[in-house]
Amino acid sequence: MPGIGRFFDILLKLRNQVDYPLRQALHLGRSGLRFTNESKQDLYSHLPPARRRAAEKTERRLRQQYHLEALYQHSTADNYRENLYYLDLLEKALQAAGDPLPSPLAAADIGPSHWFYVQALWAALCWWDAPQERQVDLTGYEVDAYRLYADFRSRLEHARAHLEGLPGSKVRCLPQGFSRQPGRFDFIAMLFPFVFLHDHLVWGLPQGLFDPFSLLQDAWDSLKPGGVLLIINQGQEEHEAQARMLSRLESGPGAALVQTAFQHHSDLYHYDIPRFVLVCRHG
Ligand SMILES: C[S@@+](CC[C@H](N)C(=O)[O-])C[C@H]1O[C@@H](n2cnc3c(N)ncnc32)[C@H](O)[C@@H]1O
């Protein structure tokens, strides 16, 4: 019913216009969050036997190849599984991108939310196709870092807890929107950027901050020649809209090159809505 949908969006716009600036000004929330470790014995016991064995085998390979021991010993089972899913996806995307990643590598993640997957992202950038650890510098830019969660802790506080164990001088979450930084990054991730206004409003952002094409162009312009832009979307409709947006990029001589597009299937974590991946390389 489009009438009700439109009315709902109007209410969201009014709410977000008031409470987004308030949380940006007040920075409420408790600090000192730490996660309690949970057993990883039954990560995939919900799967039928053959798929369970395959998922457990992949888990062991990823843990060894990407040095996930610390995460394995200091995470909830659900968060560990979700990191495995992201890592598996990142691995396939990087393989599809083809060329090796440079070292040192400057990377950005636009819109990390509470960065529950930062361990996977960090591990992929440091260890994908790298016999020796790659030198990585990673910055997350989150425009709504002061949103409060049910435990009265901010999104930023949750992100900091997920960063536990990673080198603070090389990986950080900045509580600010992403801005154009010409030619600075070798790798930029946009994992579930808002493509449709309704999702942006449901997540609590003011309408004035919705400009997905400008954000995409800023990300593209911030890549070095040869740099990789990785985008993940949920659902076919969003994926197709994102691909159309990419084809409109003003990319000059380094034309926006979608190197690969695929739907990611995995038993490592279950999502109701299918995930689609786009990998682009700056010319
Ligand atoms: C759908 S969430 C995706 C969260 C996360 N990347 C994931 O994989 O689940 C989109 C995030 O982007 C953030 N965001 C939206 N516009 C942004 C901008 N211009 N700069 C930085 N973050 C932004 C939102 O606040 C939100 O946390």
Short mmCIF file of C-alpha atoms and ligand atoms in Angstrom, two decimals:
data_model
loop_
_atom_site.label_atom_id
_atom_site.label_comp_id
_atom_site.label_asym_id
_atom_site.label_seq_id
_atom_site.Cartn_x
_atom_site.Cartn_y
_atom_site.Cartn_z
CA MET A 1 0.00 0.00 0.00
CA PRO A 2 2.04 2.98 -1.25
CA GLY A 3 -0.15 5.50 0.66
CA ILE A 4 0.71 3.99 4.04
CA GLY A 5 4.36 3.58 3.02
CA ARG A 6 4.59 7.27 2.11
CA PHE A 7 2.92 8.28 5.38
CA PHE A 8 5.39 6.10 7.32
CA ASP A 9 8.32 7.73 5.52
CA ILE A 10 6.99 11.19 6.42
CA LEU A 11 6.92 10.19 10.10
CA LEU A 12 10.47 8.84 9.84
CA LYS A 13 11.68 12.06 8.20
CA LEU A 14 10.21 14.11 11.06
CA ARG A 15 11.67 11.83 13.74
CA ASN A 16 15.13 11.70 12.15
CA GLN A 17 15.24 15.45 11.68
CA VAL A 18 14.98 15.79 15.46
CA ASP A 19 16.81 12.85 16.99
CA TYR A 20 19.83 12.54 14.63
CA PRO A 21 21.14 16.06 15.48
CA LEU A 22 20.40 15.41 19.15
CA ARG A 23 22.54 12.28 19.33
CA GLN A 24 25.28 13.98 17.30
CA ALA A 25 25.34 16.76 19.93
CA LEU A 26 24.95 14.71 23.11
CA HIS A 27 27.15 11.61 22.56
CA LEU A 28 25.27 9.63 25.22
CA GLY A 29 26.12 6.10 26.30
CA ARG A 30 28.16 3.92 28.61
CA SER A 31 31.69 2.77 27.85
CA GLY A 32 33.73 -0.33 28.71
CA LEU A 33 31.96 -2.95 26.58
CA ARG A 34 33.64 -6.37 26.34
CA PHE A 35 32.24 -9.48 24.74
CA THR A 36 32.01 -12.77 26.61
CA ASN A 37 33.47 -15.71 24.76
CA GLU A 38 31.16 -18.58 23.80
CA SER A 39 31.98 -22.14 22.82
CA LYS A 40 32.51 -22.76 19.10
CA GLN A 41 31.79 -26.50 19.35
CA ASP A 42 28.35 -26.43 17.73
CA LEU A 43 28.67 -23.62 15.24
CA TYR A 44 26.98 -25.57 12.47
CA SER A 45 24.98 -28.27 14.29
CA HIS A 46 21.79 -26.88 12.72
CA LEU A 47 22.95 -28.01 9.24
CA PRO A 48 22.39 -31.47 7.70
CA PRO A 49 25.49 -33.72 8.16
CA ALA A 50 27.25 -33.21 4.81
CA ARG A 51 26.77 -29.43 4.84
CA ARG A 52 27.81 -29.32 8.49
CA ARG A 53 31.06 -31.11 7.73
CA ALA A 54 31.76 -28.78 4.80
CA ALA A 55 31.07 -25.65 6.89
CA GLU A 56 33.29 -26.93 9.73
CA LYS A 57 36.07 -27.66 7.25
CA THR A 58 35.82 -24.13 5.82
CA GLU A 59 35.82 -22.71 9.35
CA ARG A 60 39.07 -24.54 10.17
CA ARG A 61 40.71 -23.40 6.93
CA LEU A 62 39.70 -19.76 7.38
CA ARG A 63 40.79 -19.77 11.04
CA GLN A 64 44.23 -21.07 10.12
CA GLN A 65 44.81 -19.16 6.88
CA TYR A 66 43.57 -15.81 8.22
CA HIS A 67 44.90 -16.13 11.78
CA LEU A 68 41.51 -15.94 13.51
CA GLU A 69 42.61 -17.62 16.75
CA ALA A 70 42.09 -14.50 18.89
CA LEU A 71 38.60 -13.94 17.48
CA TYR A 72 37.83 -17.65 17.96
CA GLN A 73 38.69 -17.33 21.66
CA HIS A 74 37.08 -13.95 22.36
CA SER A 75 33.74 -13.81 20.56
CA THR A 76 30.17 -14.91 20.74
CA ALA A 77 29.32 -17.87 18.51
CA ASP A 78 26.94 -15.76 16.42
CA ASN A 79 29.50 -13.01 15.82
CA TYR A 80 32.18 -15.56 14.96
CA ARG A 81 29.88 -17.21 12.40
CA GLU A 82 29.00 -13.84 10.86
CA ASN A 83 32.70 -12.93 10.58
CA LEU A 84 33.30 -16.24 8.82
CA TYR A 85 30.55 -15.39 6.34
CA TYR A 86 32.04 -11.95 5.62
CA LEU A 87 35.54 -13.40 5.31
CA ASP A 88 34.39 -16.09 2.88
CA LEU A 89 32.65 -13.41 0.81
CA LEU A 90 35.66 -11.07 0.91
CA GLU A 91 37.95 -13.90 -0.14
CA LYS A 92 35.79 -14.67 -3.18
CA ALA A 93 35.54 -10.97 -4.08
CA LEU A 94 39.31 -10.46 -3.85
CA GLN A 95 39.94 -13.58 -5.90
CA ALA A 96 37.53 -12.24 -8.52
CA ALA A 97 39.28 -8.85 -8.51
CA GLY A 98 42.29 -10.71 -9.88
CA ASP A 99 45.43 -8.71 -9.22
CA PRO A 100 47.22 -9.00 -5.88
CA LEU A 101 46.67 -6.32 -3.24
CA PRO A 102 49.64 -4.01 -2.60
CA SER A 103 51.54 -3.79 0.65
CA PRO A 104 51.35 -1.30 2.32
CA LEU A 105 47.62 -0.99 1.67
CA ALA A 106 45.40 1.99 2.56
CA ALA A 107 41.78 0.92 3.04
CA ALA A 108 38.46 2.50 4.00
CA ASP A 109 35.11 1.05 4.99
CA ILE A 110 32.21 3.45 4.41
CA GLY A 111 29.32 2.93 6.84
CA PRO A 112 30.59 0.15 9.14
CA SER A 113 27.71 0.55 11.63
CA HIS A 114 29.00 -1.16 14.83
CA TRP A 115 31.70 -2.96 12.80
CA PHE A 116 30.73 -6.43 13.97
CA TYR A 117 32.71 -7.78 10.97
CA VAL A 118 35.90 -5.72 11.34
CA GLN A 119 37.95 -8.78 12.35
CA ALA A 120 37.03 -10.49 9.07
CA LEU A 121 37.75 -7.38 7.01
CA TRP A 122 41.08 -6.85 8.74
CA ALA A 123 42.06 -10.50 8.33
CA ALA A 124 41.12 -10.52 4.64
CA LEU A 125 43.13 -7.38 3.90
CA CYS A 126 46.18 -8.59 5.87
CA TRP A 127 46.24 -12.21 4.78
CA TRP A 128 44.44 -12.75 1.48
CA ASP A 129 46.96 -14.20 -0.97
CA ALA A 130 49.77 -13.07 1.33
CA PRO A 131 52.41 -15.48 2.62
CA GLN A 132 53.64 -12.63 4.86
CA GLU A 133 51.26 -10.29 6.66
CA ARG A 134 50.39 -7.32 4.46
CA GLN A 135 50.87 -3.86 6.02
CA VAL A 136 47.33 -2.47 6.25
CA ASP A 137 45.91 0.83 7.41
CA LEU A 138 42.10 0.68 7.72
CA THR A 139 39.65 3.47 8.55
CA GLY A 140 35.91 3.06 9.07
CA TYR A 141 33.74 6.15 8.52
CA GLU A 142 30.40 6.00 10.31
CA VAL A 143 28.01 8.96 9.98
CA ASP A 144 25.69 7.79 12.80
CA ALA A 145 28.21 6.57 15.36
CA TYR A 146 26.32 7.90 18.38
CA ARG A 147 23.11 5.93 17.83
CA LEU A 148 22.28 4.21 21.11
CA TYR A 149 21.64 0.47 21.34
CA ALA A 150 19.38 -1.31 23.83
CA ASP A 151 22.29 -1.72 26.29
CA PHE A 152 22.63 2.09 26.38
CA ARG A 153 25.94 1.92 24.57
CA SER A 154 26.62 3.75 21.36
CA ARG A 155 27.32 2.19 17.98
CA LEU A 156 30.86 3.60 18.29
CA GLU A 157 31.33 1.87 21.66
CA HIS A 158 30.23 -1.43 20.10
CA ALA A 159 32.61 -0.85 17.20
CA ARG A 160 35.46 -0.24 19.66
CA ALA A 161 34.67 -3.53 21.41
CA HIS A 162 34.77 -5.37 18.07
CA LEU A 163 38.18 -3.78 17.39
CA GLU A 164 39.59 -5.49 20.51
CA GLY A 165 42.95 -7.12 19.78
CA LEU A 166 43.61 -5.22 16.53
CA PRO A 167 46.44 -2.65 16.36
CA GLY A 168 44.89 0.71 17.28
CA SER A 169 47.52 2.66 15.35
CA LYS A 170 46.49 0.91 12.11
CA VAL A 171 42.73 0.46 12.34
CA ARG A 172 40.17 2.91 13.67
CA CYS A 173 36.50 3.88 13.44
CA LEU A 174 35.88 7.59 12.87
CA PRO A 175 32.51 9.02 13.92
CA GLN A 176 32.00 11.01 10.74
CA GLY A 177 30.59 10.70 7.25
CA PHE A 178 32.93 9.74 4.43
CA SER A 179 34.29 12.61 2.34
CA ARG A 180 36.15 12.65 -0.96
CA GLN A 181 39.93 12.13 -0.53
CA PRO A 182 41.32 12.01 -4.08
CA GLY A 183 43.60 9.08 -4.81
CA ARG A 184 44.14 8.09 -1.16
CA PHE A 185 42.94 4.46 -0.96
CA ASP A 186 43.92 1.13 -2.51
CA PHE A 187 40.71 -0.52 -1.33
CA ILE A 188 37.29 0.83 -0.35
CA ALA A 189 34.41 -1.26 1.00
CA MET A 190 30.79 -0.19 0.86
CA LEU A 191 28.99 -3.05 2.57
CA PHE A 192 25.24 -2.49 2.26
CA PRO A 193 25.19 1.22 1.41
CA PHE A 194 21.74 2.75 1.29
CA VAL A 195 20.45 2.70 -2.26
CA PHE A 196 16.80 3.46 -1.47
CA LEU A 197 15.59 6.39 0.64
CA HIS A 198 13.24 4.24 2.72
CA ASP A 199 16.11 2.12 4.16
CA HIS A 200 18.12 5.26 4.92
CA LEU A 201 15.15 6.68 6.85
CA VAL A 202 14.42 3.43 8.71
CA TRP A 203 18.05 3.46 9.93
CA GLY A 204 17.46 6.89 11.47
CA LEU A 205 19.28 9.21 9.08
CA PRO A 206 17.91 12.61 8.04
CA GLN A 207 16.66 12.88 4.45
CA GLY A 208 19.26 15.59 3.72
CA LEU A 209 22.07 13.05 4.14
CA PHE A 210 20.66 10.76 1.44
CA ASP A 211 22.71 11.12 -1.73
CA PRO A 212 23.90 7.62 -2.70
CA PHE A 213 25.26 8.67 -6.08
CA SER A 214 27.47 11.46 -4.65
CA LEU A 215 28.74 9.08 -1.97
CA LEU A 216 29.59 6.52 -4.64
CA GLN A 217 31.35 9.15 -6.76
CA ASP A 218 33.31 10.35 -3.69
CA ALA A 219 34.38 6.78 -2.97
CA TRP A 220 35.41 6.22 -6.58
CA ASP A 221 37.40 9.45 -6.70
CA SER A 222 39.17 8.45 -3.49
CA LEU A 223 40.72 5.35 -5.06
CA LYS A 224 44.26 5.22 -6.37
CA PRO A 225 44.71 4.04 -9.96
CA GLY A 226 44.26 0.26 -9.80
CA GLY A 227 42.35 0.54 -6.50
CA VAL A 228 39.44 -1.77 -5.72
CA LEU A 229 35.89 -0.77 -4.79
CA LEU A 230 33.87 -3.58 -3.24
CA ILE A 231 30.12 -3.14 -2.85
CA ILE A 232 27.65 -5.57 -1.31
CA ASN A 233 23.91 -5.15 -1.64
CA GLN A 234 20.95 -7.11 -0.41
CA GLY A 235 18.25 -8.29 -2.80
CA GLN A 236 18.14 -8.32 -6.60
CA GLU A 237 16.39 -4.96 -6.90
CA GLU A 238 18.97 -3.12 -4.81
CA HIS A 239 21.82 -4.88 -6.61
CA GLU A 240 20.50 -3.84 -10.03
CA ALA A 241 19.92 -0.24 -8.90
CA GLN A 242 23.48 -0.15 -7.54
CA ALA A 243 24.90 -1.48 -10.82
CA ARG A 244 23.00 1.21 -12.75
CA MET A 245 24.42 3.84 -10.41
CA LEU A 246 27.94 2.53 -11.05
CA SER A 247 27.45 2.83 -14.79
CA ARG A 248 26.74 6.56 -14.34
CA LEU A 249 30.01 7.31 -12.50
CA GLU A 250 32.10 10.10 -13.89
CA SER A 251 35.23 8.09 -14.01
CA GLY A 252 37.32 9.90 -16.59
CA PRO A 253 40.15 7.85 -18.06
CA GLY A 254 39.87 5.19 -15.36
CA ALA A 255 36.38 4.12 -16.43
CA ALA A 256 34.26 2.45 -13.75
CA LEU A 257 34.97 -1.14 -14.40
CA VAL A 258 32.73 -3.73 -12.80
CA GLN A 259 35.15 -6.63 -12.80
CA THR A 260 32.77 -9.10 -11.35
CA ALA A 261 29.24 -9.41 -10.00
CA PHE A 262 27.92 -12.45 -8.18
CA GLN A 263 25.42 -13.66 -5.65
CA HIS A 264 27.14 -15.03 -2.58
CA HIS A 265 25.86 -18.39 -1.30
CA SER A 266 27.24 -19.75 1.94
CA ASP A 267 26.25 -21.97 4.84
CA LEU A 268 28.55 -20.06 7.17
CA TYR A 269 25.75 -17.68 8.18
CA HIS A 270 22.13 -17.49 7.20
CA TYR A 271 20.45 -14.34 5.86
CA ASP A 272 16.88 -14.29 4.60
CA ILE A 273 17.70 -11.75 1.87
CA PRO A 274 20.31 -12.83 -0.73
CA ARG A 275 23.64 -10.97 -0.82
CA PHE A 276 25.08 -9.64 -4.11
CA VAL A 277 28.66 -8.54 -4.67
CA LEU A 278 30.11 -5.99 -7.11
CA VAL A 279 33.86 -5.61 -7.51
CA CYS A 280 35.20 -2.65 -9.48
CA ARG A 281 38.78 -1.70 -10.26
CA HIS A 282 39.83 1.86 -10.91
CA GLY A 283 41.63 2.17 -14.22
C1 LIG B 1 22.94 -0.71 6.04
S1 LIG B 1 24.19 -0.10 7.09
C2 LIG B 1 25.53 -1.21 6.69
C3 LIG B 1 26.33 -1.59 7.91
C4 LIG B 1 27.50 -2.52 7.68
N1 LIG B 1 28.42 -2.03 6.68
C5 LIG B 1 27.11 -3.97 7.38
O1 LIG B 1 27.82 -4.63 6.61
O2 LIG B 1 26.12 -4.46 7.95
C6 LIG B 1 24.74 1.40 6.31
C7 LIG B 1 25.61 2.23 7.25
O3 LIG B 1 26.14 3.32 6.51
C8 LIG B 1 26.15 4.48 7.34
N2 LIG B 1 26.26 5.63 6.43
C9 LIG B 1 25.31 6.13 5.60
N3 LIG B 1 25.77 7.18 4.91
C10 LIG B 1 27.08 7.33 5.27
C11 LIG B 1 28.12 8.24 4.90
N4 LIG B 1 27.92 9.22 4.01
N5 LIG B 1 29.33 8.11 5.49
C12 LIG B 1 29.56 7.14 6.41
N6 LIG B 1 28.60 6.26 6.82
C13 LIG B 1 27.39 6.35 6.25
C14 LIG B 1 24.86 4.36 8.12
O4 LIG B 1 24.82 5.15 9.26
C15 LIG B 1 24.84 2.85 8.42
O5 LIG B 1 25.51 2.56 9.61
#
